[in-house]
């Protein structure tokens, strides 16, 4: 994330970089995208020279600053982009503000760098609370500034559907909004705000978001979470459900028993949705299909589904869920995309071998997935669920429970020492999750993500946080200030960040993790875990 001292070799000369510096070389667009607040202009010659070295990895780079200017040598467009981000981080925080005609002294340095992991992700749940396109574009910019490169958008859940569908328009006309939202605390009497909530991205929005993300070396990973979490879908198209009954878009938190049917019409429906998504996003290497927290009771109770399961030679409804997810993964593979699932889908068995597993219930199940030959993205609830409060205090805004601090995130290792070399090689990277049941607006998104996401970026890029991380983070906060990020201060929230008070001690993340780890040992542990 922030240049680490062990990578930097000091050179005696420094260089003055102006806010209208010109750029030359064959990777100009990548440098321009990274330095957009400095507004570099194209030209035949200038202070920043960029060239390609095919022997470097796509995301690797060498950055040299001396008396004659700045030289960037990169393995590909992403490497040039990240070199320019590092160059920007060598400047004062004021350089992150638009300022025409300004100039800054750049220290003479030589830096050679490359990421430890190819998957450096953030997840945002836009189903529970919708965040409009402008917030997604802003988040992409913030991710790019931290060399994060996977934006996982949770586009559907019981509480809302967030994508236009021209083939199935009731999805965005009916399933994208709810009449009210739960406001009560966990396990306390129900209360609601009686305010309509909703929104969705048009296919044109998705196209723009994906193009904007690619320009900043970020890949959007869309998630259509099935077969559970289906209340919103079945509010629009109940015929794709296991019972045929219409559901309401859920106005409370938690999980409903609503589940899609595994029969062929549902597979056809979902492949049509995939075609619309991929058509809008463009080249889409990954599509997340969920597979988590599924209540299979309606499948077990349906004579039609039971007969279909038996015709396939499958013994249990868990086998049927595995079969269903594999059909979707096969359809995605035909479209050039790899399926991604939560760890319940792995525990049920039967996945395509190239399916990527996200072990949110802990790294023990992640290890089993890696040992079985699946690529893994480390996503454990502790310390990577940022919807949990950073402190056990009523001063914090309302959260599901007490959870990880910046220090906890910085201490996390996606490559546990007791894993074998083969298992470690299966870890693609690391990703933090922000579920939004209790994150109602963009200001709260800022508060929950930052600066914990700074620690995530350090771990994702370097493999581990260096001992001097705290000191570099303190300096980095000035950049967040300049970028207008309303992060959580180390001393606790500002008065205006307190919002509705947190209930400390009701849910403790360490207790939750112990229970979840035990559940992963049960092949039928698809039911809701909270």
C-alpha positions in Angstrom: 0.0 0.0 0.0 2.5 2.6 1.2 6.1 2.4 0.0 8.1 0.2 2.5 11.5 1.4 3.5 13.2 -2.0 2.8 12.2 -1.6 -0.9 13.6 2.0 -1.2 17.1 2.8 -2.1 17.8 6.4 -1.5 19.5 8.4 -4.3 21.3 11.6 -3.7 19.4 13.7 -6.2 15.7 14.8 -6.0 13.3 16.0 -8.6 10.5 18.6 -8.7 7.3 17.3 -10.1 4.7 19.8 -11.3 0.9 19.3 -11.4 1.0 19.4 -15.2 3.9 17.0 -15.7 4.0 15.5 -19.1 4.4 11.8 -19.7 6.1 9.8 -22.5 6.2 6.1 -23.2 3.9 3.3 -24.3 2.0 3.0 -21.0 1.0 6.6 -20.8 -2.7 5.9 -20.1 -1.9 3.8 -17.0 0.2 6.6 -15.5 -2.4 9.2 -16.4 -5.1 7.1 -14.7 -3.0 6.7 -11.5 -2.1 10.4 -11.3 -5.5 11.8 -12.2 -5.4 14.3 -9.4 -2.1 15.6 -10.7 -3.6 15.9 -14.2 -0.6 14.7 -16.2 -0.8 15.6 -19.9 0.3 13.5 -22.8 3.3 14.7 -24.8 6.3 13.5 -26.9 8.7 14.2 -24.0 8.4 15.1 -20.4 9.4 14.5 -16.8 8.0 11.0 -16.5 9.3 8.3 -18.9 7.5 5.0 -19.0 8.5 1.8 -20.7 7.8 -1.9 -20.7 10.0 -4.8 -19.6 8.4 -8.1 -20.7 10.6 -10.0 -18.2 8.7 -8.3 -15.3 5.4 -9.6 -14.1 2.2 -7.8 -15.3 1.9 -6.0 -11.9 5.6 -5.5 -11.2 7.6 -2.3 -11.7 10.8 -0.4 -11.1 10.6 3.3 -10.2 13.6 5.6 -10.4 13.6 9.3 -9.5 16.7 11.3 -10.1 17.9 14.8 -11.2 16.8 14.2 -14.8 13.3 13.1 -14.0 11.2 10.0 -13.3 11.6 6.6 -15.0 9.0 3.8 -14.7 9.8 0.4 -16.0 6.8 -2.0 -15.8 5.9 -5.5 -16.8 2.5 -4.3 -18.1 -0.2 -1.7 -17.8 -1.0 -2.6 -14.2 2.7 -2.3 -13.2 2.9 1.1 -14.7 -0.3 2.1 -12.9 1.0 0.9 -9.5 4.4 2.6 -10.1 2.6 5.8 -10.5 0.6 5.3 -7.4 3.9 4.7 -5.5 5.3 7.9 -7.1 2.2 9.8 -5.8 2.7 8.4 -2.3 6.2 9.9 -2.2 4.6 13.3 -2.4 2.9 15.2 0.4 -0.8 14.7 1.3 -1.6 18.0 -0.4 -0.8 16.4 -3.8 -4.0 14.4 -3.4 -6.0 17.7 -3.7 -6.6 19.3 -7.1 -4.3 22.2 -7.3 -3.3 23.8 -10.6 0.3 24.9 -11.1 1.6 23.3 -7.8 5.0 21.6 -7.6 6.5 19.1 -5.2 9.9 17.8 -4.3 10.2 14.1 -5.0 13.0 12.3 -3.2 15.6 10.5 -5.3 14.7 6.9 -5.0 14.9 3.5 -6.7 12.1 1.1 -5.9 11.5 -2.4 -7.2 8.2 -3.9 -6.3 5.6 -6.5 -7.1 2.5 -7.8 -5.3 2.5 -10.9 -3.2 -1.1 -11.8 -4.2 -3.0 -11.4 -7.4 -6.4 -11.1 -5.6 -6.5 -8.0 -3.4 -10.2 -7.4 -2.8 -12.9 -5.5 -1.1 -16.5 -6.7 -0.9 -19.5 -4.3 -0.7 -23.0 -5.5 0.0 -25.3 -3.2 -2.1 -28.3 -5.5 -1.6 -29.1 -4.7 2.0 -28.5 -1.0 1.5 -28.1 0.3 -2.1 -25.2 2.6 -2.9 -25.6 4.6 -6.2 -23.1 4.5 -9.1 -21.3 7.6 -7.9 -20.3 5.8 -4.6 -19.0 2.8 -6.5 -16.8 5.0 -8.8 -15.5 6.7 -5.7 -14.7 3.4 -4.0 -12.9 2.2 -7.1 -10.7 5.3 -6.9 -9.9 4.7 -3.3 -9.1 1.0 -4.0 -6.8 2.0 -6.8 -4.9 4.4 -4.6 -4.2 1.4 -2.3 -3.4 -1.0 -5.1 -6.5 -3.1 -4.3 -7.8 -4.8 -7.5 -11.0 -6.8 -7.0 -14.3 -5.2 -6.2 -16.8 -7.8 -5.2 -20.4 -6.5 -5.5 -23.1 -8.4 -3.6 -25.9 -7.6 -6.0 -28.8 -9.7 -4.6 -30.1 -10.9 -1.3 -33.4 -11.3 0.5 -33.6 -7.6 1.0 -33.1 -6.4 -2.6 -32.1 -7.0 -6.2 -29.8 -4.4 -7.7 -29.4 -5.0 -11.5 -31.6 -4.1 -14.4 -32.8 -7.1 -16.4 -34.3 -6.6 -19.8 -35.2 -10.2 -20.1 -36.9 -10.3 -16.6 -37.9 -6.7 -15.9 -39.8 -7.4 -12.8 -36.5 -8.0 -11.1 -35.7 -4.3 -11.2 -39.3 -3.1 -11.2 -40.4 -5.1 -8.1 -37.5 -6.8 -6.4 -35.3 -3.7 -6.2 -37.1 -1.9 -3.3 -38.8 -2.6 0.0 -41.3 -0.5 1.9 -39.4 -0.3 5.2 -36.2 -1.4 6.9 -35.6 -3.0 10.3 -34.0 -0.7 12.9 -34.0 -2.9 16.0 -30.9 -4.4 17.7 -29.9 -8.0 17.4 -32.3 -10.2 19.4 -34.4 -7.2 20.6 -38.0 -6.3 19.9 -38.7 -5.5 16.2 -38.9 -1.9 15.0 -38.9 -0.4 11.5 -38.3 3.0 10.0 -41.3 2.9 7.6 -39.1 4.5 4.9 -39.0 3.0 1.4 -35.6 1.9 0.3 -34.3 0.8 -3.0 -32.4 1.3 -6.2 -30.6 -0.6 -9.0 -27.9 -0.3 -11.5 -28.9 -0.1 -15.1 -26.9 -2.3 -17.6 -25.4 1.0 -18.9 -24.3 1.8 -15.3 -22.6 -1.6 -15.1 -20.8 -1.0 -18.3 -19.6 2.3 -17.2 -18.5 1.0 -13.7 -16.6 -1.9 -15.3 -14.8 0.3 -17.8 -13.9 2.8 -15.1 -12.7 0.0 -12.9 -10.5 -1.5 -15.7 -8.9 1.9 -16.3 -7.8 1.8 -12.7 -6.7 -1.9 -12.8 -9.7 -3.0 -10.8 -11.9 -6.0 -11.8 -15.5 -6.1 -10.8 -16.7 -9.4 -9.4 -20.5 -9.6 -9.5 -22.3 -11.8 -7.1 -25.7 -13.4 -7.8 -26.2 -15.3 -4.5 -28.2 -18.5 -5.0 -30.1 -20.7 -4.4 -30.9 -19.2 -0.9 -31.2 -15.5 0.0 -34.0 -15.5 -2.7 -36.9 -13.5 -1.2 -36.3 -10.6 -3.5 -36.1 -12.8 -6.7 -39.2 -14.6 -5.7 -41.1 -11.4 -5.0 -40.7 -10.8 -8.7 -40.8 -14.3 -10.2 -42.3 -16.8 -7.7 -42.5 -19.5 -10.4 -38.7 -20.0 -10.0 -39.1 -20.9 -6.3 -39.3 -24.3 -4.7 -42.9 -23.8 -3.7 -44.2 -21.4 -6.3 -45.4 -19.1 -3.6 -44.8 -15.3 -3.9 -42.5 -13.8 -1.3 -42.1 -10.2 -0.2 -38.8 -8.4 -0.4 -37.5 -8.9 3.1 -37.6 -5.8 5.4 -35.8 -7.4 8.3 -32.2 -8.8 8.6 -31.3 -12.4 8.9 -32.1 -15.2 6.5 -35.5 -16.4 5.1 -36.4 -20.0 4.0 -37.0 -18.7 0.5 -35.1 -20.8 -2.0 -34.9 -21.1 -5.7 -36.0 -24.3 -7.4 -33.1 -26.5 -8.8 -35.2 -27.5 -11.8 -34.1 -26.7 -15.4 -36.2 -23.5 -15.8 -34.4 -21.9 -12.9 -31.0 -22.8 -14.4 -32.1 -21.3 -17.8 -33.3 -18.1 -15.9 -30.0 -17.7 -14.2 -27.9 -18.3 -17.3 -29.9 -15.5 -19.0 -29.1 -13.2 -16.1 -25.4 -14.2 -16.4 -25.6 -13.3 -20.1 -27.0 -9.9 -19.3 -24.4 -9.3 -16.6 -21.4 -10.3 -18.7 -22.8 -8.5 -21.7 -22.8 -5.3 -19.6 -19.6 -5.7 -17.7 -17.5 -6.9 -20.7 -14.9 -9.5 -20.1 -15.7 -11.0 -16.7 -13.1 -13.5 -15.4 -15.1 -14.2 -12.2 -18.8 -14.4 -11.2 -19.7 -15.2 -7.6 -22.7 -17.5 -7.2 -23.0 -17.6 -3.4 -24.1 -21.0 -2.1 -24.1 -19.9 1.5 -26.6 -20.1 4.3 -29.2 -22.1 2.4 -32.3 -23.5 4.1 -33.1 -26.7 2.0 -36.4 -27.6 3.8 -38.5 -26.6 0.8 -36.5 -28.8 -1.5 -36.9 -31.8 0.9 -40.6 -31.2 1.1 -41.3 -31.0 -2.6 -42.3 -34.2 -4.4 -41.4 -32.8 -7.8 -37.9 -31.8 -6.6 -37.4 -35.1 -4.8 -38.3 -37.0 -8.0 -35.9 -34.8 -10.0 -33.1 -35.4 -7.5 -33.7 -39.2 -7.7 -33.7 -39.0 -11.5 -30.2 -37.5 -11.3 -29.0 -40.3 -9.0 -28.4 -37.9 -6.1 -28.9 -39.2 -2.5 -29.6 -36.0 -0.6 -30.7 -32.4 -1.0 -27.1 -31.3 -0.2 -26.0 -33.3 -3.2 -28.7 -31.6 -5.2 -27.4 -28.2 -4.1 -23.9 -29.2 -5.2 -25.2 -30.4 -8.5 -27.2 -27.1 -9.0 -24.2 -24.9 -8.3 -22.1 -27.0 -10.7 -24.6 -26.4 -13.5 -24.2 -22.7 -13.0 -20.4 -23.0 -12.9 -20.4 -25.0 -16.1 -22.6 -22.3 -17.8 -20.2 -19.6 -16.6 -17.2 -21.6 -17.9 -18.8 -21.6 -21.3 -18.9 -17.8 -21.1 -15.2 -17.5 -20.1 -15.8 -16.9 -16.3 -14.8 -18.9 -13.2 -17.4 -19.4 -10.5 -16.7 -18.2 -7.0 -18.5 -19.6 -3.9 -18.7 -19.2 -0.2 -17.3 -22.1 1.8 -20.7 -23.8 2.5 -20.8 -24.7 -1.2 -17.4 -26.5 -0.9 -18.4 -28.3 2.3 -21.5 -29.7 0.4 -19.0 -31.1 -2.2 -19.3 -31.6 -5.9 -17.8 -28.3 -7.1 -16.1 -27.9 -10.5 -12.4 -28.1 -9.8 -11.7 -24.6 -11.1 -14.3 -23.0 -8.7 -12.8 -20.5 -6.3 -13.7 -20.9 -2.6 -14.0 -18.0 -0.1 -13.7 -19.5 3.4 -15.6 -16.9 5.4 -16.1 -19.3 8.3 -12.3 -19.5 8.9 -9.0 -20.6 7.4 -9.4 -24.3 8.6 -12.1 -24.9 6.0 -10.0 -22.8 3.6 -7.2 -25.2 4.1 -9.4 -28.2 3.3 -10.5 -26.4 0.1 -6.9 -25.8 -0.9 -5.9 -29.4 -0.1 -8.8 -30.5 -2.4 -7.3 -28.5 -5.2 -9.5 -25.4 -5.1 -8.0 -21.9 -5.4 -8.9 -19.9 -2.3 -9.4 -16.2 -1.4 -8.9 -15.7 2.3 -12.1 -14.0 3.7 -12.4 -15.1 7.4 -15.0 -13.3 9.4 -12.3 -12.4 11.9 -10.5 -10.2 11.1 -12.0 -9.4 7.6 -15.6 -8.6 8.3 -15.6 -4.9 8.5 -19.3 -4.6 9.4 -18.3 -5.6 12.9 -17.5 -2.7 15.3 -13.8 -1.7 15.8 -14.3 -1.3 19.5 -16.6 -2.6 22.2 -18.1 0.8 23.0 -21.5 2.5 22.8 -19.7 5.4 21.2 -19.4 3.3 18.1 -22.2 3.4 15.5 -24.5 0.4 15.6 -22.9 -2.8 14.4 -23.7 -6.5 14.4 -21.0 -7.2 17.0 -17.6 -6.4 18.4 -14.9 -7.2 15.9 -11.5 -6.5 14.3 -9.3 -3.5 14.8 -6.7 -2.1 12.4 -4.1 -4.0 14.3 -6.0 -7.3 14.0 -6.2 -6.8 10.2 -2.5 -5.9 10.0 -1.6 -9.0 12.0 -3.5 -11.4 9.7 -1.6 -13.9 7.6 -3.4 -15.3 4.5 -0.6 -18.0 4.4 -0.6 -19.8 7.7 2.8 -21.3 8.6 1.4 -24.8 9.2 0.0 -25.1 5.7 1.9 -27.1 3.1 3.6 -25.5 0.2 0.9 -26.9 -2.1 -1.9 -25.5 0.1 -0.2 -22.1 0.3 0.2 -22.0 -3.5 -3.6 -22.3 -3.8 -4.2 -18.9 -2.0 -4.9 -16.4 -4.6 -5.2 -13.5 -2.1 -7.2 -11.9 0.5 -10.5 -9.9 0.7 -12.4 -7.9 3.3 -16.2 -7.9 3.5 -18.5 -5.0 4.3 -22.1 -6.3 4.8 -24.5 -3.4 5.1 -27.4 -4.3 7.2 -26.2 -1.7 9.7 -24.4 0.5 7.1 -27.1 2.8 5.8 -25.1 5.4 3.9 -21.8 6.3 2.3 -20.4 8.1 5.3 -20.8 4.9 7.4 -19.1 3.0 4.6 -16.1 5.3 4.9 -16.1 4.8 8.7 -16.3 1.0 8.5 -13.7 0.5 5.7 -10.9 3.0 6.5 -8.3 2.7 7.8 -8.9 -1.0 8.3 -8.8 -1.3 4.5 -5.3 0.3 4.6 -4.1 -2.6 6.7 -5.8 -5.0 4.3 -4.0 -3.4 1.4 -0.7 -3.8 3.1 -1.3 -7.5 3.8 -2.7 -8.1 0.3 0.3 -6.4 -1.5 3.2 -7.4 0.8 1.9 -10.6 2.3 2.3 -9.2 5.8 2.3 -5.8 7.4 5.8 -4.5 8.2 6.8 -3.5 11.8 6.7 0.2 10.8 3.2 0.0 9.5 1.6 2.0 12.3 4.0 4.9 11.6 3.4 4.9 7.9 -0.3 4.6 8.4 -0.2 7.8 10.6 1.3 9.7 7.7 -1.0 8.1 5.2 -4.1 9.5 7.0 -3.3 12.9 5.6 -3.8 11.5 2.1 -7.2 10.1 3.2 -8.0 13.6 4.6 -7.1 15.1 1.3 -9.3 12.6 -0.5 -12.3 13.4 1.7 -12.4 10.0 3.4 -14.4 10.1 6.7 -12.4 7.3 8.3 -12.5 6.2 11.9 -10.0 8.1 14.0 -7.6 6.0 16.1 -9.0 7.6 19.2 -12.6 6.7 18.4 -15.4 8.4 16.4 -16.0 12.1 16.1 -19.2 13.2 17.7 -21.0 13.2 14.4 -19.8 9.7 13.6 -21.5 8.1 16.6 -24.9 7.8 15.1 -27.2 5.2 16.7 -25.1 3.7 19.5 -23.6 0.3 19.3 -24.6 -2.5 21.8 -21.2 -3.7 23.1 -20.8 -7.3 24.2 -23.9 -8.7 22.5 -22.1 -10.5 19.8 -18.3 -11.2 20.1 -16.5 -12.1 16.9 -14.2 -14.6 18.5 -17.1 -16.6 20.0 -18.8 -16.6 16.6 -15.6 -17.8 14.9 -15.3 -20.8 17.2 -18.9 -21.8 16.5 -18.5 -21.4 12.7 -15.4 -23.4 12.6 -17.2 -26.4 14.2 -20.1 -26.0 11.7 -17.7 -26.4 8.7 -17.1 -30.0 9.7 -20.7 -30.9 9.0 -21.4 -31.6 5.3 -25.0 -30.4 5.9 -24.0 -27.1 7.5 -25.8 -25.0 4.9 -28.2 -23.4 7.2 -27.8 -19.9 8.5 -24.9 -19.6 10.9 -25.9 -16.5 12.9 
